[in-house]
Amino acid sequence: MKKEIFPSGEKLSKEQIVHYLNCDDDIELQKLFDLAKKVRNSVCGNKIYSYGFVYFTTYCRNDCNFCYFRASNKIERYRKSKEEVLEISKALIDDGVNLIDLTMGEDPEYHKEEFQSVLEIIDVIKGEYETPVMISPGVISNEIIDRFAERNTDWYALYQETHNKELFSKMRIRQSFEERMDSKTYARDKGMLIEEGLLAGIGESPEDIADSLLIMGDIKASQMRVMSFIPQEGSPMENFKTPTRRGELTIIALMRIMYPHVLIPASLDVDGISGLKDRINAGANLVTSIIPPKSGFMGVAHSTMDVDEGGRTIAEVKVILNDMGLELATKEEYVEYEKQLRSYQRYI
Ligand code: SF4
């Protein structure tokens, strides 16, 4: 029997989703955003969740065409020590984030050591700091996923970016679409919550996005993110244009209406702190990519935007949310929400 922890979402057909994605009627879109906000408020009240972002190695074996950190790009890279990762994690937790998002490129060094140091970091964050953790290690073996799951790692984030296989092969060069999908569904079956993501503005059609939105529901992603493509210096797509944000905002609103329970990020990585309000107004319920200033850690899509200026901090976010009549959730409130998500996922 389905447990009514969260309201049911709208069962939108592919045609209905495509209609909204093609819509250029401001009044109709505003109604969509208003409905999305109403749905979010019915689930979360005036609370918004927050994740601290710890991008601890920018080395990667892959060559994704849209990414600044792709292996072929001749850039300065870093690999932070366990102590540095724990220090920044603690600082973020003390500031008030609800979760630590441990992000990395597919760094061969970590594959060689079978993620032992990442597991040790998780032990401290989960054990000593009593804080939930998300990992984004890319595609890893089922054996390694088992080890993360055994450590009660809360989340496994692995973004397909598009579910159009042909486009995927142009974006994620020499990577397997199926292997990537299988890794996340395996992690989900092992009890981890999963985040799926898509990138808007990489040559996809509205039909592709509609397919992605439906697939995200089918695989029971508990967190769904969309980010607008940002051209990256030195990458094969550096001369592509970033799309207008209308697409990203419409996708956020559709996700919220279709899946009221999910966490939907308003990422500070795309437009910095100035992009927060619009994303929250479209139905997002989570602020991600919070990074302490002058920490030497980077973002992904906009690797340095607003970081050292202190624009990606809890203090900055709080001011904006409070102005909107919203509040940052405490860690305890987040943990309760996560518990409900887990319980709900077992029933759908
Ligand atoms: S998107 Fe991720 S996997 Fe692809 S090149 Fe960038 S860091 Fe590596």
mmCIF file of C-alpha atoms and ligand atoms in Angstrom:
data_model
loop_
_atom_site.group_PDB
_atom_site.id
_atom_site.type_symbol
_atom_site.label_atom_id
_atom_site.label_comp_id
_atom_site.label_asym_id
_atom_site.label_seq_id
_atom_site.Cartn_x
_atom_site.Cartn_y
_atom_site.Cartn_z
ATOM 1 C CA MET A 1 0.000 0.000 0.000
ATOM 2 C CA LYS A 2 1.251 3.463 -0.872
ATOM 3 C CA LYS A 3 2.069 5.586 2.126
ATOM 4 C CA GLU A 4 0.779 9.148 1.839
ATOM 5 C CA ILE A 5 3.809 10.971 3.232
ATOM 6 C CA PHE A 6 3.926 13.336 0.282
ATOM 7 C CA PRO A 7 1.214 14.555 -2.087
ATOM 8 C CA SER A 8 0.966 12.722 -5.414
ATOM 9 C CA GLY A 9 2.500 14.463 -8.378
ATOM 10 C CA GLU A 10 0.781 15.459 -11.592
ATOM 11 C CA LYS A 11 1.016 12.635 -14.117
ATOM 12 C CA LEU A 12 2.037 14.775 -17.081
ATOM 13 C CA SER A 13 2.266 13.108 -20.483
ATOM 14 C CA LYS A 14 5.249 13.647 -22.758
ATOM 15 C CA GLU A 15 3.066 15.929 -24.913
ATOM 16 C CA GLN A 16 2.084 18.075 -21.928
ATOM 17 C CA ILE A 17 5.711 18.407 -20.813
ATOM 18 C CA VAL A 18 6.782 19.374 -24.328
ATOM 19 C CA HIS A 19 3.977 21.938 -24.449
ATOM 20 C CA TYR A 20 5.359 23.734 -21.388
ATOM 21 C CA LEU A 21 8.941 23.507 -22.620
ATOM 22 C CA ASN A 22 7.898 25.185 -25.872
ATOM 23 C CA CYS A 23 5.660 27.714 -24.160
ATOM 24 C CA ASP A 24 6.563 31.369 -24.634
ATOM 25 C CA ASP A 25 3.431 32.752 -23.007
ATOM 26 C CA ASP A 26 4.663 34.605 -19.903
ATOM 27 C CA ILE A 27 1.300 34.377 -18.173
ATOM 28 C CA GLU A 28 1.035 30.606 -18.627
ATOM 29 C CA LEU A 29 4.594 30.119 -17.441
ATOM 30 C CA GLN A 30 4.029 32.322 -14.396
ATOM 31 C CA LYS A 31 1.046 30.127 -13.501
ATOM 32 C CA LEU A 32 3.318 27.090 -13.767
ATOM 33 C CA PHE A 33 5.909 28.675 -11.447
ATOM 34 C CA ASP A 34 3.200 29.705 -8.974
ATOM 35 C CA LEU A 35 1.817 26.176 -8.917
ATOM 36 C CA ALA A 36 5.314 24.735 -8.419
ATOM 37 C CA LYS A 37 5.887 27.060 -5.459
ATOM 38 C CA LYS A 38 2.544 26.098 -3.974
ATOM 39 C CA VAL A 39 3.422 22.406 -4.284
ATOM 40 C CA ARG A 40 6.826 22.995 -2.674
ATOM 41 C CA ASN A 41 5.291 24.919 0.194
ATOM 42 C CA SER A 42 2.768 22.146 0.775
ATOM 43 C CA VAL A 43 5.664 19.697 1.193
ATOM 44 C CA CYS A 44 8.374 21.805 2.843
ATOM 45 C CA GLY A 45 6.501 24.724 4.388
ATOM 46 C CA ASN A 46 8.858 27.691 4.421
ATOM 47 C CA LYS A 47 12.007 25.526 4.768
ATOM 48 C CA ILE A 48 14.796 25.317 2.231
ATOM 49 C CA TYR A 49 17.624 22.779 2.598
ATOM 50 C CA SER A 50 21.322 23.442 1.999
ATOM 51 C CA TYR A 51 24.359 21.388 0.942
ATOM 52 C CA GLY A 52 28.035 22.251 1.356
ATOM 53 C CA PHE A 53 30.111 21.562 -1.723
ATOM 54 C CA VAL A 54 33.526 19.912 -1.393
ATOM 55 C CA TYR A 55 35.109 19.367 -4.793
ATOM 56 C CA PHE A 56 38.193 17.590 -3.503
ATOM 57 C CA THR A 57 39.936 16.447 -6.672
ATOM 58 C CA THR A 58 39.771 18.060 -10.080
ATOM 59 C CA TYR A 59 41.696 15.241 -11.806
ATOM 60 C CA CYS A 60 39.577 13.158 -14.144
ATOM 61 C CA ARG A 61 40.188 10.267 -16.547
ATOM 62 C CA ASN A 62 37.231 11.265 -18.747
ATOM 63 C CA ASP A 63 36.873 13.730 -21.579
ATOM 64 C CA CYS A 64 33.304 14.995 -21.400
ATOM 65 C CA ASN A 65 32.958 17.620 -24.097
ATOM 66 C CA PHE A 66 31.104 20.143 -21.923
ATOM 67 C CA CYS A 67 33.455 20.047 -18.938
ATOM 68 C CA TYR A 68 36.299 22.344 -17.912
ATOM 69 C CA PHE A 69 37.947 19.539 -15.946
ATOM 70 C CA ARG A 70 38.056 17.021 -18.828
ATOM 71 C CA ALA A 71 41.346 15.112 -18.987
ATOM 72 C CA SER A 72 42.533 16.778 -22.214
ATOM 73 C CA ASN A 73 42.113 20.326 -20.908
ATOM 74 C CA LYS A 74 45.478 21.716 -19.875
ATOM 75 C CA ILE A 75 44.485 23.379 -16.623
ATOM 76 C CA GLU A 76 45.853 23.608 -13.131
ATOM 77 C CA ARG A 77 44.422 20.846 -10.993
ATOM 78 C CA TYR A 78 44.374 19.967 -7.325
ATOM 79 C CA ARG A 79 43.869 16.932 -5.149
ATOM 80 C CA LYS A 80 43.085 17.864 -1.542
ATOM 81 C CA SER A 81 44.342 15.866 1.433
ATOM 82 C CA LYS A 82 42.021 14.039 3.806
ATOM 83 C CA GLU A 83 42.768 16.680 6.462
ATOM 84 C CA GLU A 84 41.870 19.532 4.095
ATOM 85 C CA VAL A 85 38.611 17.830 3.110
ATOM 86 C CA LEU A 86 37.657 17.286 6.733
ATOM 87 C CA GLU A 87 38.600 20.823 7.698
ATOM 88 C CA ILE A 88 36.409 22.416 5.033
ATOM 89 C CA SER A 89 33.595 19.958 5.740
ATOM 90 C CA LYS A 90 33.642 20.869 9.422
ATOM 91 C CA ALA A 91 33.645 24.590 8.591
ATOM 92 C CA LEU A 92 30.618 24.133 6.331
ATOM 93 C CA ILE A 93 28.781 22.088 8.969
ATOM 94 C CA ASP A 94 29.535 24.705 11.626
ATOM 95 C CA ASP A 95 28.111 27.319 9.260
ATOM 96 C CA GLY A 96 24.872 25.352 9.105
ATOM 97 C CA VAL A 97 24.771 23.248 5.933
ATOM 98 C CA ASN A 98 22.605 20.110 6.125
ATOM 99 C CA LEU A 99 24.863 17.750 4.173
ATOM 100 C CA ILE A 100 28.361 17.475 2.755
ATOM 101 C CA ASP A 101 28.474 16.857 -0.993
ATOM 102 C CA LEU A 102 31.790 15.117 -1.674
ATOM 103 C CA THR A 103 32.390 15.727 -5.365
ATOM 104 C CA MET A 104 35.268 14.539 -7.490
ATOM 105 C CA GLY A 105 36.328 13.942 -11.055
ATOM 106 C CA GLU A 106 36.928 10.306 -11.955
ATOM 107 C CA ASP A 107 40.410 10.569 -10.500
ATOM 108 C CA PRO A 108 42.536 7.475 -11.338
ATOM 109 C CA GLU A 109 44.384 7.801 -8.002
ATOM 110 C CA TYR A 110 41.184 7.120 -6.061
ATOM 111 C CA HIS A 111 40.284 4.212 -8.298
ATOM 112 C CA LYS A 112 43.753 2.761 -7.631
ATOM 113 C CA GLU A 113 43.293 2.943 -3.860
ATOM 114 C CA GLU A 114 39.694 1.668 -4.170
ATOM 115 C CA PHE A 115 38.330 4.829 -2.557
ATOM 116 C CA GLN A 116 39.768 3.894 0.829
ATOM 117 C CA SER A 117 40.481 7.521 1.792
ATOM 118 C CA VAL A 118 36.992 8.625 0.690
ATOM 119 C CA LEU A 119 35.515 5.899 2.902
ATOM 120 C CA GLU A 120 37.628 7.152 5.812
ATOM 121 C CA ILE A 121 36.423 10.723 5.214
ATOM 122 C CA ILE A 122 32.821 9.506 5.203
ATOM 123 C CA ASP A 123 33.390 7.692 8.500
ATOM 124 C CA VAL A 124 34.416 10.959 10.143
ATOM 125 C CA ILE A 125 31.664 13.106 8.583
ATOM 126 C CA LYS A 126 28.952 10.553 9.377
ATOM 127 C CA GLY A 127 30.383 9.412 12.718
ATOM 128 C CA GLU A 128 32.111 12.304 14.426
ATOM 129 C CA TYR A 129 30.339 15.199 12.664
ATOM 130 C CA GLU A 130 26.963 13.388 12.567
ATOM 131 C CA THR A 131 26.186 14.827 9.147
ATOM 132 C CA PRO A 132 24.707 13.231 6.018
ATOM 133 C CA VAL A 133 26.938 12.754 2.971
ATOM 134 C CA MET A 134 26.479 12.689 -0.767
ATOM 135 C CA ILE A 135 29.155 11.231 -3.026
ATOM 136 C CA SER A 136 29.686 11.980 -6.700
ATOM 137 C CA PRO A 137 32.560 9.674 -7.682
ATOM 138 C CA GLY A 138 31.385 8.986 -11.249
ATOM 139 C CA VAL A 139 30.965 5.415 -12.438
ATOM 140 C CA ILE A 140 32.401 2.942 -9.918
ATOM 141 C CA SER A 141 32.216 -0.828 -9.547
ATOM 142 C CA ASN A 142 29.356 -2.495 -7.706
ATOM 143 C CA GLU A 143 31.853 -3.674 -5.078
ATOM 144 C CA ILE A 144 32.806 -0.077 -4.290
ATOM 145 C CA ILE A 145 29.138 0.956 -4.244
ATOM 146 C CA ASP A 146 28.566 -1.867 -1.724
ATOM 147 C CA ARG A 147 31.252 -0.375 0.514
ATOM 148 C CA PHE A 148 29.702 3.096 0.338
ATOM 149 C CA ALA A 149 26.271 1.632 1.049
ATOM 150 C CA GLU A 150 27.613 -0.341 4.023
ATOM 151 C CA ARG A 151 28.941 2.958 5.445
ATOM 152 C CA ASN A 152 25.384 4.351 5.232
ATOM 153 C CA THR A 153 26.464 6.950 2.715
ATOM 154 C CA ASP A 154 23.199 8.781 2.163
ATOM 155 C CA TRP A 155 23.354 9.730 -1.508
ATOM 156 C CA TYR A 156 24.948 8.685 -4.767
ATOM 157 C CA ALA A 157 24.836 11.428 -7.410
ATOM 158 C CA LEU A 158 25.495 10.384 -10.984
ATOM 159 C CA TYR A 159 24.218 12.615 -13.759
ATOM 160 C CA GLN A 160 23.381 11.295 -17.175
ATOM 161 C CA GLU A 161 22.960 14.921 -18.405
ATOM 162 C CA THR A 162 20.764 13.636 -21.261
ATOM 163 C CA HIS A 163 18.854 10.416 -21.823
ATOM 164 C CA ASN A 164 19.128 10.712 -25.595
ATOM 165 C CA LYS A 165 21.773 8.037 -26.222
ATOM 166 C CA GLU A 166 23.122 9.646 -29.369
ATOM 167 C CA LEU A 167 23.560 13.004 -27.668
ATOM 168 C CA PHE A 168 25.028 11.260 -24.610
ATOM 169 C CA SER A 169 27.712 9.692 -26.788
ATOM 170 C CA LYS A 170 28.622 13.142 -28.118
ATOM 171 C CA MET A 171 28.827 14.603 -24.618
ATOM 172 C CA ARG A 172 30.330 11.830 -22.528
ATOM 173 C CA ILE A 173 32.967 10.681 -24.973
ATOM 174 C CA ARG A 174 33.782 6.925 -24.891
ATOM 175 C CA GLN A 175 31.531 6.318 -21.882
ATOM 176 C CA SER A 176 28.734 3.787 -21.654
ATOM 177 C CA PHE A 177 25.187 5.088 -21.257
ATOM 178 C CA GLU A 178 24.007 1.757 -19.834
ATOM 179 C CA GLU A 179 26.878 1.367 -17.374
ATOM 180 C CA ARG A 180 26.125 4.813 -15.975
ATOM 181 C CA MET A 181 22.423 4.065 -15.599
ATOM 182 C CA ASP A 182 23.166 0.656 -14.068
ATOM 183 C CA SER A 183 25.528 2.130 -11.447
ATOM 184 C CA LYS A 184 22.910 4.496 -10.068
ATOM 185 C CA THR A 185 20.090 1.972 -10.039
ATOM 186 C CA TYR A 186 22.406 -0.537 -8.337
ATOM 187 C CA ALA A 187 23.200 2.063 -5.646
ATOM 188 C CA ARG A 188 19.488 2.733 -5.212
ATOM 189 C CA ASP A 189 18.793 -0.974 -4.799
ATOM 190 C CA LYS A 190 21.492 -1.085 -2.145
ATOM 191 C CA GLY A 191 19.566 1.486 -0.129
ATOM 192 C CA MET A 192 21.235 4.721 -1.203
ATOM 193 C CA LEU A 193 19.178 7.686 -2.323
ATOM 194 C CA ILE A 194 20.103 8.731 -5.852
ATOM 195 C CA GLU A 195 20.393 12.035 -7.628
ATOM 196 C CA GLU A 196 19.947 12.214 -11.392
ATOM 197 C CA GLY A 197 20.769 15.320 -13.407
ATOM 198 C CA LEU A 198 20.437 16.921 -16.792
ATOM 199 C CA LEU A 199 22.162 19.720 -18.597
ATOM 200 C CA ALA A 200 20.029 22.195 -20.532
ATOM 201 C CA GLY A 201 21.320 23.776 -23.723
ATOM 202 C CA ILE A 202 23.606 21.076 -25.115
ATOM 203 C CA GLY A 203 21.633 20.450 -28.298
ATOM 204 C CA GLU A 204 18.762 18.474 -26.794
ATOM 205 C CA SER A 205 15.165 18.793 -27.991
ATOM 206 C CA PRO A 206 12.126 19.466 -25.756
ATOM 207 C CA GLU A 207 11.179 15.807 -26.390
ATOM 208 C CA ASP A 208 14.571 14.725 -25.007
ATOM 209 C CA ILE A 209 13.970 16.739 -21.853
ATOM 210 C CA ALA A 210 10.482 15.284 -21.499
ATOM 211 C CA ASP A 211 11.997 11.783 -21.780
ATOM 212 C CA SER A 212 14.546 12.688 -19.096
ATOM 213 C CA LEU A 213 11.862 13.947 -16.729
ATOM 214 C CA LEU A 214 9.871 10.745 -17.128
ATOM 215 C CA ILE A 215 12.958 8.523 -16.740
ATOM 216 C CA MET A 216 14.005 10.376 -13.571
ATOM 217 C CA GLY A 217 10.701 9.345 -12.053
ATOM 218 C CA ASP A 218 10.967 5.777 -13.351
ATOM 219 C CA ILE A 219 14.368 5.241 -11.721
ATOM 220 C CA LYS A 220 13.091 6.755 -8.467
ATOM 221 C CA ALA A 221 15.604 9.558 -8.276
ATOM 222 C CA SER A 222 15.015 11.358 -4.967
ATOM 223 C CA GLN A 223 16.968 14.392 -6.050
ATOM 224 C CA MET A 224 16.707 15.850 -9.544
ATOM 225 C CA ARG A 225 18.899 18.616 -10.830
ATOM 226 C CA VAL A 226 18.969 20.666 -13.980
ATOM 227 C CA MET A 227 21.715 23.096 -14.839
ATOM 228 C CA SER A 228 22.078 25.381 -17.832
ATOM 229 C CA PHE A 229 25.130 24.653 -19.919
ATOM 230 C CA ILE A 230 27.993 27.115 -19.392
ATOM 231 C CA PRO A 231 30.710 27.140 -22.091
ATOM 232 C CA GLN A 232 34.081 26.139 -20.659
ATOM 233 C CA GLU A 233 37.381 27.571 -21.800
ATOM 234 C CA GLY A 234 39.559 25.035 -23.586
ATOM 235 C CA SER A 235 36.742 22.522 -24.084
ATOM 236 C CA PRO A 236 35.375 21.484 -27.504
ATOM 237 C CA MET A 237 32.137 23.325 -26.627
ATOM 238 C CA GLU A 238 33.752 26.596 -25.570
ATOM 239 C CA ASN A 239 32.053 28.496 -28.398
ATOM 240 C CA PHE A 240 28.577 27.139 -27.676
ATOM 241 C CA LYS A 241 26.202 29.682 -26.197
ATOM 242 C CA THR A 242 24.698 29.379 -22.752
ATOM 243 C CA PRO A 243 20.902 29.117 -23.075
ATOM 244 C CA THR A 244 18.477 31.638 -21.591
ATOM 245 C CA ARG A 245 17.440 30.559 -18.115
ATOM 246 C CA ARG A 246 13.766 30.174 -19.006
ATOM 247 C CA GLY A 247 14.343 26.533 -19.982
ATOM 248 C CA GLU A 248 16.080 25.641 -16.711
ATOM 249 C CA LEU A 249 13.394 27.378 -14.643
ATOM 250 C CA THR A 250 10.583 25.651 -16.546
ATOM 251 C CA ILE A 251 12.243 22.287 -16.007
ATOM 252 C CA ILE A 252 12.578 22.969 -12.256
ATOM 253 C CA ALA A 253 8.867 23.832 -12.083
ATOM 254 C CA LEU A 254 7.872 20.707 -14.034
ATOM 255 C CA MET A 255 10.015 18.494 -11.784
ATOM 256 C CA ARG A 256 8.357 19.986 -8.722
ATOM 257 C CA ILE A 257 4.831 19.514 -10.055
ATOM 258 C CA MET A 258 5.473 15.964 -11.268
ATOM 259 C CA TYR A 259 7.457 14.851 -8.210
ATOM 260 C CA PRO A 260 6.440 16.945 -5.179
ATOM 261 C CA HIS A 261 8.654 14.990 -2.761
ATOM 262 C CA VAL A 262 12.035 15.337 -4.479
ATOM 263 C CA LEU A 263 14.887 17.610 -3.593
ATOM 264 C CA ILE A 264 15.520 20.037 -6.439
ATOM 265 C CA PRO A 265 18.661 22.137 -6.258
ATOM 266 C CA ALA A 266 18.948 25.835 -6.892
ATOM 267 C CA SER A 267 22.634 25.551 -7.699
ATOM 268 C CA LEU A 268 24.843 28.569 -7.033
ATOM 269 C CA ASP A 269 27.215 27.110 -9.592
ATOM 270 C CA VAL A 270 25.387 28.386 -12.669
ATOM 271 C CA ASP A 271 24.723 32.087 -12.008
ATOM 272 C CA GLY A 272 26.195 32.552 -8.543
ATOM 273 C CA ILE A 273 24.169 34.049 -5.731
ATOM 274 C CA SER A 274 22.232 36.301 -8.140
ATOM 275 C CA GLY A 275 20.560 33.233 -9.643
ATOM 276 C CA LEU A 276 19.202 31.921 -6.352
ATOM 277 C CA LYS A 277 15.898 33.746 -6.144
ATOM 278 C CA ASP A 278 14.576 32.755 -9.586
ATOM 279 C CA ARG A 279 15.337 29.093 -9.016
ATOM 280 C CA ILE A 280 13.662 29.071 -5.621
ATOM 281 C CA ASN A 281 10.693 30.886 -7.169
ATOM 282 C CA ALA A 282 10.456 28.129 -9.781
ATOM 283 C CA GLY A 283 10.038 25.452 -7.083
ATOM 284 C CA ALA A 284 13.546 24.456 -5.974
ATOM 285 C CA ASN A 285 13.848 23.460 -2.301
ATOM 286 C CA LEU A 286 17.582 23.049 -1.866
ATOM 287 C CA VAL A 287 20.593 25.357 -2.190
ATOM 288 C CA THR A 288 23.714 23.599 -3.453
ATOM 289 C CA SER A 289 27.300 24.571 -4.212
ATOM 290 C CA ILE A 290 27.858 26.461 -0.977
ATOM 291 C CA ILE A 291 31.638 26.963 -0.709
ATOM 292 C CA PRO A 292 33.546 28.938 1.944
ATOM 293 C CA PRO A 293 35.485 31.923 0.530
ATOM 294 C CA LYS A 294 39.248 31.671 0.010
ATOM 295 C CA SER A 295 39.211 27.955 0.771
ATOM 296 C CA GLY A 296 41.055 26.981 -2.411
ATOM 297 C CA PHE A 297 38.149 24.714 -3.406
ATOM 298 C CA MET A 298 36.325 25.182 -6.705
ATOM 299 C CA GLY A 299 32.845 24.919 -8.175
ATOM 300 C CA VAL A 300 32.136 22.982 -11.361
ATOM 301 C CA ALA A 301 30.221 24.907 -14.040
ATOM 302 C CA HIS A 302 31.507 28.278 -12.831
ATOM 303 C CA SER A 303 34.594 27.102 -11.044
ATOM 304 C CA THR A 304 35.369 30.345 -9.222
ATOM 305 C CA MET A 305 32.291 32.607 -9.580
ATOM 306 C CA ASP A 306 31.359 34.290 -6.293
ATOM 307 C CA VAL A 307 33.544 31.884 -4.289
ATOM 308 C CA ASP A 308 36.266 34.172 -2.958
ATOM 309 C CA GLU A 309 33.883 37.137 -2.832
ATOM 310 C CA GLY A 310 31.970 35.172 -0.192
ATOM 311 C CA GLY A 311 28.863 34.989 -2.348
ATOM 312 C CA ARG A 312 28.378 31.277 -1.924
ATOM 313 C CA THR A 313 28.029 31.203 1.846
ATOM 314 C CA ILE A 314 25.192 30.285 4.184
ATOM 315 C CA ALA A 315 25.126 33.906 5.442
ATOM 316 C CA GLU A 316 24.479 35.271 1.924
ATOM 317 C CA VAL A 317 21.867 32.626 1.178
ATOM 318 C CA LYS A 318 20.079 33.264 4.462
ATOM 319 C CA VAL A 319 19.608 36.974 3.722
ATOM 320 C CA ILE A 320 18.027 36.261 0.337
ATOM 321 C CA LEU A 321 15.765 33.489 1.619
ATOM 322 C CA ASN A 322 14.614 35.493 4.626
ATOM 323 C CA ASP A 323 13.685 38.339 2.280
ATOM 324 C CA MET A 324 11.485 35.844 0.438
ATOM 325 C CA GLY A 325 9.787 34.717 3.650
ATOM 326 C CA LEU A 326 11.755 31.445 3.660
ATOM 327 C CA GLU A 327 14.156 29.880 6.150
ATOM 328 C CA LEU A 328 17.116 27.548 5.970
ATOM 329 C CA ALA A 329 16.291 24.176 7.514
ATOM 330 C CA THR A 330 18.350 22.828 10.396
ATOM 331 C CA LYS A 331 20.323 19.619 10.014
ATOM 332 C CA GLU A 332 17.759 17.825 12.182
ATOM 333 C CA GLU A 333 14.941 18.975 9.898
ATOM 334 C CA TYR A 334 16.886 17.803 6.873
ATOM 335 C CA VAL A 335 17.579 14.395 8.422
ATOM 336 C CA GLU A 336 13.855 14.005 9.090
ATOM 337 C CA TYR A 337 13.067 14.923 5.462
ATOM 338 C CA GLU A 338 15.608 12.412 4.217
ATOM 339 C CA LYS A 339 14.016 9.750 6.414
ATOM 340 C CA GLN A 340 10.617 10.498 4.905
ATOM 341 C CA LEU A 341 12.078 10.371 1.382
ATOM 342 C CA ARG A 342 13.575 6.950 2.072
ATOM 343 C CA SER A 343 10.348 5.657 3.477
ATOM 344 C CA TYR A 344 8.319 7.107 0.582
ATOM 345 C CA GLN A 345 10.632 5.588 -2.022
ATOM 346 C CA ARG A 346 9.913 2.136 -0.659
ATOM 347 C CA TYR A 347 6.225 2.640 -1.392
ATOM 348 C CA ILE A 348 6.342 4.050 -4.905
HETATM 349 S S1 SF4 B 1 31.919 15.880 -16.257
HETATM 350 FE FE1 SF4 B 1 32.833 14.701 -14.610
HETATM 351 S S2 SF4 B 1 33.440 12.782 -15.601
HETATM 352 FE FE2 SF4 B 1 33.138 14.274 -17.236
HETATM 353 S S3 SF4 B 1 35.180 15.172 -17.583
HETATM 354 FE FE3 SF4 B 1 34.087 16.481 -16.115
HETATM 355 S S4 SF4 B 1 34.766 15.772 -14.127
HETATM 356 FE FE4 SF4 B 1 35.223 14.164 -15.589
#
